[in-house]
Amino acid sequence: MQNGLQGHRARKRFGQNFLHDEHWIGRIIAAIAPQEDDAIVEIGPGQAALTRKIIEAIGHETAVEIDRDLAAWLKETFAEKLTLIEADALKLDWQTVLPGQKLRIIGNLPYNISSPLLFHLTAVADRVIDQHFMLQKEVVDRMVADPGSKVYGRLSVMLQYRYRLQKMFDVPPGAFTPAPKVTSSIVRMVPKASETLLPVDNERFAGIVAAAFNQRRKTLRNALSDWLTQEDIEAAGVNPSARAESLPVEAFVRLANTASHVTTDAA
Ligand code: SAM
């Protein structure tokens, strides 16, 4: 079997950096630990560095690939062992992917779309067992950051609300062709059970978190002035002189719930 698409030139616009190093491919597969009957969905199989190992391990995979040339090569190479969805993972309605099945989503993600893709996937989180992604190390550090950290921000709060996150290990640029400029990391994301999520209006929560971190150097009193008065912030049990980077996820939920009362009362 051919090891990759001969003559394929990595396309920058699709964030193509292909894994070639067997050591790192093996470590990533070990972290995913595919089991028979798993419904594994890979985003961006590319030249099949991970795909091939998953298929060897459990006989089948489903994948989403945007690059037509690679999609054609993947279909020809793996035939019925690979269910290929030729689509943009960012626009895909994930509820239509293997409906009724619990998904294990994996991918060495195109770095240029990683944050929007992570947000897009929250729509299907109630049907996901886990997600293992390779991302820029800097993005993974932001995802898993604790309050008080310099890199704790919108991405940390929004994803930690929905998932348990674990940084697994770093992968050096030399593991890829072409080599990216930066180090990558593997992150494991396990959705929290829906019934354990703190109740909150998602849009309001997202709005409050975005506003708070948009002006992260400002006090919450100033950053949230369009949403909440000083008294409202105090009523949510939060110090109005604090800054967004010091607040745990639960405090943002309380602020969003207070904001919803404010709007409803005023209406
Ligand atoms: N999985 C392969 C590997 O590890 O070597 C390729 C990884 S490469 C970083 C990213 C892959 O995602 C490429 O195959 C690229 O064509 C694909 N891709 C880029 N944007 C995409 C999108 N919006 N939807 C689906 N696939 C995409």
Coordinates of C-alpha atoms and ligand atoms in Angstrom, one line a residue:
M1 CA 0.0 0.0 0.0
Q2 CA 1.3 3.4 -0.9
N3 CA 2.4 5.5 2.1
G4 CA 1.0 8.8 1.0
L5 CA -0.2 10.6 -2.1
Q6 CA 2.8 10.7 -4.4
G7 CA 3.6 14.2 -5.6
H8 CA 1.0 15.9 -3.3
R9 CA 2.3 19.4 -2.3
A10 CA 1.2 20.4 1.2
R11 CA -1.5 23.1 0.9
K12 CA -1.0 26.0 3.3
R13 CA -4.6 27.1 3.1
F14 CA -5.7 23.8 4.5
G15 CA -3.1 23.9 7.3
Q16 CA -1.3 20.8 5.9
N17 CA 1.6 19.6 8.1
F18 CA 1.7 15.8 7.7
L19 CA 3.0 13.5 10.5
H20 CA 5.7 11.2 9.4
D21 CA 7.5 10.2 12.6
E22 CA 6.5 6.7 13.7
H23 CA 7.5 7.3 17.3
W24 CA 5.1 10.2 17.6
I25 CA 2.4 8.5 15.6
G26 CA 2.6 5.5 17.9
R27 CA 2.4 7.7 21.0
I28 CA -0.7 9.5 19.7
I29 CA -2.4 6.2 18.8
A30 CA -1.6 4.9 22.3
A31 CA -3.1 8.0 23.9
I32 CA -6.3 7.5 21.8
A33 CA -6.3 3.7 22.6
P34 CA -8.8 2.7 19.9
Q35 CA -11.1 -0.2 20.9
E36 CA -13.1 -2.5 18.7
D37 CA -16.6 -1.1 18.0
D38 CA -15.4 2.5 18.7
A39 CA -17.0 5.0 16.2
I40 CA -13.8 7.0 15.5
V41 CA -14.2 10.1 13.4
E42 CA -11.0 11.7 12.3
I43 CA -10.9 15.4 11.2
G44 CA -8.4 15.9 8.4
P45 CA -6.9 12.4 7.7
G46 CA -4.6 13.9 5.1
Q47 CA -2.1 11.3 4.0
A48 CA -3.4 8.8 6.6
A49 CA -0.7 8.8 9.2
L50 CA -3.2 8.2 12.0
T51 CA -6.0 6.8 9.8
R52 CA -3.9 3.8 8.7
K53 CA -3.1 2.9 12.3
I54 CA -6.7 3.2 13.4
I55 CA -7.8 1.0 10.6
E56 CA -5.1 -1.5 11.4
A57 CA -6.2 -1.6 15.0
I58 CA -10.0 -1.7 14.7
G59 CA -10.8 -2.3 11.0
H60 CA -12.7 0.9 10.3
E61 CA -12.8 4.7 10.6
T62 CA -15.0 7.6 9.5
A63 CA -13.2 10.8 8.4
V64 CA -13.9 14.3 7.3
E65 CA -11.5 15.7 4.7
I66 CA -11.8 19.0 2.8
D67 CA -9.0 18.5 0.2
R68 CA -10.5 16.8 -2.9
D69 CA -7.2 15.2 -4.1
L70 CA -6.5 13.7 -0.7
A71 CA -10.2 12.6 -0.4
A72 CA -10.0 10.7 -3.7
W73 CA -6.7 9.1 -2.7
L74 CA -8.1 8.1 0.7
K75 CA -11.2 6.5 -0.8
E76 CA -9.2 4.5 -3.3
T77 CA -6.6 3.4 -0.8
F78 CA -8.9 2.3 2.1
A79 CA -12.2 1.5 0.2
E80 CA -14.9 0.2 2.5
K81 CA -12.6 0.4 5.6
L82 CA -13.0 4.2 5.5
T83 CA -16.2 6.1 5.4
L84 CA -15.1 9.4 4.0
I85 CA -17.1 12.6 4.4
E86 CA -15.8 15.1 1.9
A87 CA -16.6 18.3 3.6
D88 CA -15.5 21.3 5.6
A89 CA -15.5 20.2 9.3
L90 CA -16.3 23.8 10.2
K91 CA -19.6 23.8 8.2
L92 CA -20.5 20.2 8.7
D93 CA -23.7 19.5 10.7
W94 CA -22.2 17.1 13.1
Q95 CA -25.5 15.8 14.2
T96 CA -25.7 14.0 10.8
V97 CA -22.4 12.1 11.4
L98 CA -23.2 8.5 12.5
P99 CA -26.5 9.5 14.1
G100 CA -27.4 7.5 17.2
Q101 CA -23.8 6.6 17.9
K102 CA -21.4 7.8 20.5
L103 CA -18.4 9.4 18.8
R104 CA -14.7 9.4 19.5
I105 CA -13.3 12.4 17.5
I106 CA -9.6 12.7 16.7
G107 CA -7.5 14.9 14.5
N108 CA -4.2 16.6 13.9
L109 CA -6.1 19.8 13.3
P110 CA -5.4 22.5 10.8
Y111 CA -4.1 25.2 13.1
N112 CA -5.7 28.1 11.2
I113 CA -9.2 26.9 12.2
S114 CA -8.6 25.2 15.5
S115 CA -10.5 27.5 17.9
P116 CA -13.7 27.9 15.7
L117 CA -13.7 24.2 15.1
L118 CA -13.5 23.5 18.9
F119 CA -16.5 25.8 19.4
H120 CA -18.4 24.3 16.5
L121 CA -17.9 20.8 18.0
T122 CA -19.5 21.8 21.3
A123 CA -22.9 21.4 19.5
V124 CA -22.4 17.6 19.4
A125 CA -20.7 17.2 22.8
D126 CA -23.7 15.3 24.3
R127 CA -22.9 12.5 21.7
V128 CA -19.1 12.5 22.2
I129 CA -17.2 10.0 24.4
D130 CA -13.9 11.9 23.9
Q131 CA -11.8 14.1 21.6
H132 CA -8.1 13.8 21.1
F133 CA -6.5 16.6 19.1
M134 CA -3.1 17.8 18.1
L135 CA -3.0 21.6 18.3
Q136 CA -0.5 24.3 18.7
K137 CA 1.1 24.0 22.1
E138 CA 0.2 27.6 22.8
V139 CA -3.5 26.9 22.1
V140 CA -3.5 23.8 24.4
D141 CA -1.9 25.8 27.2
R142 CA -4.7 28.3 26.9
M143 CA -7.4 25.6 26.9
V144 CA -6.2 24.0 30.1
A145 CA -5.1 27.2 31.9
D146 CA -6.3 27.8 35.5
P147 CA -7.7 31.1 36.8
G148 CA -4.8 33.5 37.6
S149 CA -2.7 32.3 34.7
K150 CA -1.6 34.8 32.1
V151 CA -3.1 32.6 29.4
Y152 CA -6.4 31.9 31.1
G153 CA -9.1 33.4 28.8
R154 CA -12.2 32.9 26.8
L155 CA -11.1 29.6 25.3
S156 CA -10.3 28.2 28.8
V157 CA -13.6 29.2 30.3
M158 CA -15.8 28.2 27.4
L159 CA -14.2 24.8 26.9
Q160 CA -13.7 24.0 30.6
Y161 CA -17.5 24.7 31.1
R162 CA -18.3 21.8 28.7
Y163 CA -15.3 19.4 28.9
R164 CA -12.7 18.0 31.2
L165 CA -9.4 18.8 29.6
Q166 CA -6.1 17.2 29.9
K167 CA -2.8 18.1 28.2
M168 CA -1.1 14.8 27.2
F169 CA 2.3 15.6 25.7
D170 CA 4.2 17.9 23.3
V171 CA 5.2 17.0 19.8
P172 CA 8.2 18.7 18.2
P173 CA 8.1 20.4 14.8
G174 CA 10.4 17.7 13.3
A175 CA 7.6 15.1 13.5
F176 CA 5.9 16.8 10.6
T177 CA 6.4 17.4 6.9
P178 CA 6.6 20.3 6.3
A179 CA 7.8 21.2 9.8
P180 CA 5.6 23.9 11.4
K181 CA 7.4 26.8 13.2
V182 CA 5.9 25.9 16.6
T183 CA 5.7 23.0 19.0
S184 CA 2.4 21.1 19.1
S185 CA 0.6 19.3 21.9
I186 CA -2.0 16.6 22.3
V187 CA -5.1 17.4 24.3
R188 CA -7.8 15.0 25.6
M189 CA -11.3 16.5 25.9
V190 CA -14.0 14.5 27.7
P191 CA -17.5 16.1 27.7
K192 CA -19.0 16.5 31.1
A193 CA -22.4 14.7 31.5
S194 CA -25.1 17.1 30.4
E195 CA -27.0 16.7 33.7
T196 CA -24.0 17.9 35.6
L197 CA -23.6 21.1 33.7
L198 CA -24.4 24.3 35.6
P199 CA -27.6 25.6 34.1
V200 CA -27.0 28.8 32.1
D201 CA -28.2 30.5 28.9
N202 CA -25.4 29.6 26.5
E203 CA -25.6 32.8 24.4
R204 CA -25.6 35.0 27.5
F205 CA -22.7 33.0 29.0
A206 CA -20.7 33.3 25.8
G207 CA -21.5 37.1 25.6
I208 CA -20.4 37.8 29.2
V209 CA -17.2 35.7 28.9
A210 CA -16.3 37.5 25.6
A211 CA -17.0 40.9 27.1
A212 CA -15.0 40.2 30.2
F213 CA -11.9 39.0 28.4
N214 CA -12.2 41.5 25.5
Q215 CA -10.9 44.1 27.9
R216 CA -9.0 41.8 30.3
R217 CA -7.0 44.6 31.9
K218 CA -10.2 46.4 33.0
T219 CA -12.1 45.6 36.2
L220 CA -15.2 43.6 35.7
R221 CA -17.2 46.7 36.7
N222 CA -15.9 48.5 33.6
A223 CA -15.6 45.5 31.2
L224 CA -19.2 44.4 31.9
S225 CA -20.9 47.8 32.2
D226 CA -23.1 47.0 29.2
W227 CA -24.4 43.9 30.9
L228 CA -24.4 44.4 34.7
T229 CA -24.3 47.1 37.3
Q230 CA -21.8 47.0 40.2
E231 CA -24.7 45.8 42.4
D232 CA -25.6 43.0 40.0
I233 CA -21.9 41.8 40.0
E234 CA -21.9 41.9 43.8
A235 CA -25.2 40.0 43.8
A236 CA -23.5 37.3 41.8
G237 CA -21.0 37.0 44.6
V238 CA -18.2 38.5 42.5
N239 CA -15.9 41.4 43.4
P240 CA -16.6 44.2 40.8
S241 CA -12.9 45.4 41.2
A242 CA -11.6 41.9 40.1
R243 CA -10.4 41.2 36.6
A244 CA -11.7 38.4 34.4
E245 CA -8.5 36.4 34.6
S246 CA -9.0 35.7 38.3
L247 CA -12.6 34.3 38.0
P248 CA -13.3 30.5 38.0
V249 CA -15.8 29.2 35.4
E250 CA -18.6 29.0 38.0
A251 CA -18.4 32.8 38.6
F252 CA -19.0 33.5 34.9
V253 CA -22.0 31.2 35.1
R254 CA -23.3 33.2 38.1
L255 CA -22.7 36.5 36.3
A256 CA -24.5 35.2 33.2
N257 CA -27.5 34.1 35.3
T258 CA -27.6 37.4 37.1
A259 CA -27.5 39.2 33.7
S260 CA -30.5 37.1 32.5
H261 CA -32.5 38.2 35.6
V262 CA -31.6 41.8 35.0
T263 CA -32.8 41.7 31.4
T264 CA -35.9 39.7 32.2
D265 CA -36.8 42.1 35.1
A266 CA -36.3 45.1 32.9
A267 CA -38.4 43.7 30.0
Ligands
SAM1 N1 -4.0 13.8 9.9 C1 -2.9 14.1 9.0 C2 -1.6 13.9 9.7 O1 -1.6 13.9 10.9 O2 -0.6 13.8 9.0 C3 -3.0 15.5 8.3 C4 -3.0 16.6 9.3 S1 -2.9 18.2 8.5 C5 -2.3 19.2 9.9 C6 -4.6 18.8 8.5 C7 -5.6 18.0 7.6 O3 -6.9 18.6 7.7 C8 -5.2 18.1 6.1 O4 -5.4 16.8 5.6 C9 -6.2 19.1 5.6 O5 -6.5 19.0 4.2 C10 -7.4 18.9 6.4 N2 -8.3 20.1 6.6 C11 -8.0 21.4 6.6 N3 -9.1 22.1 6.8 C12 -10.1 21.3 6.9 C13 -11.5 21.5 7.1 N4 -12.0 22.7 7.3 N5 -12.3 20.4 7.2 C14 -11.8 19.2 7.0 N6 -10.5 18.9 6.8 C15 -9.7 20.0 6.8

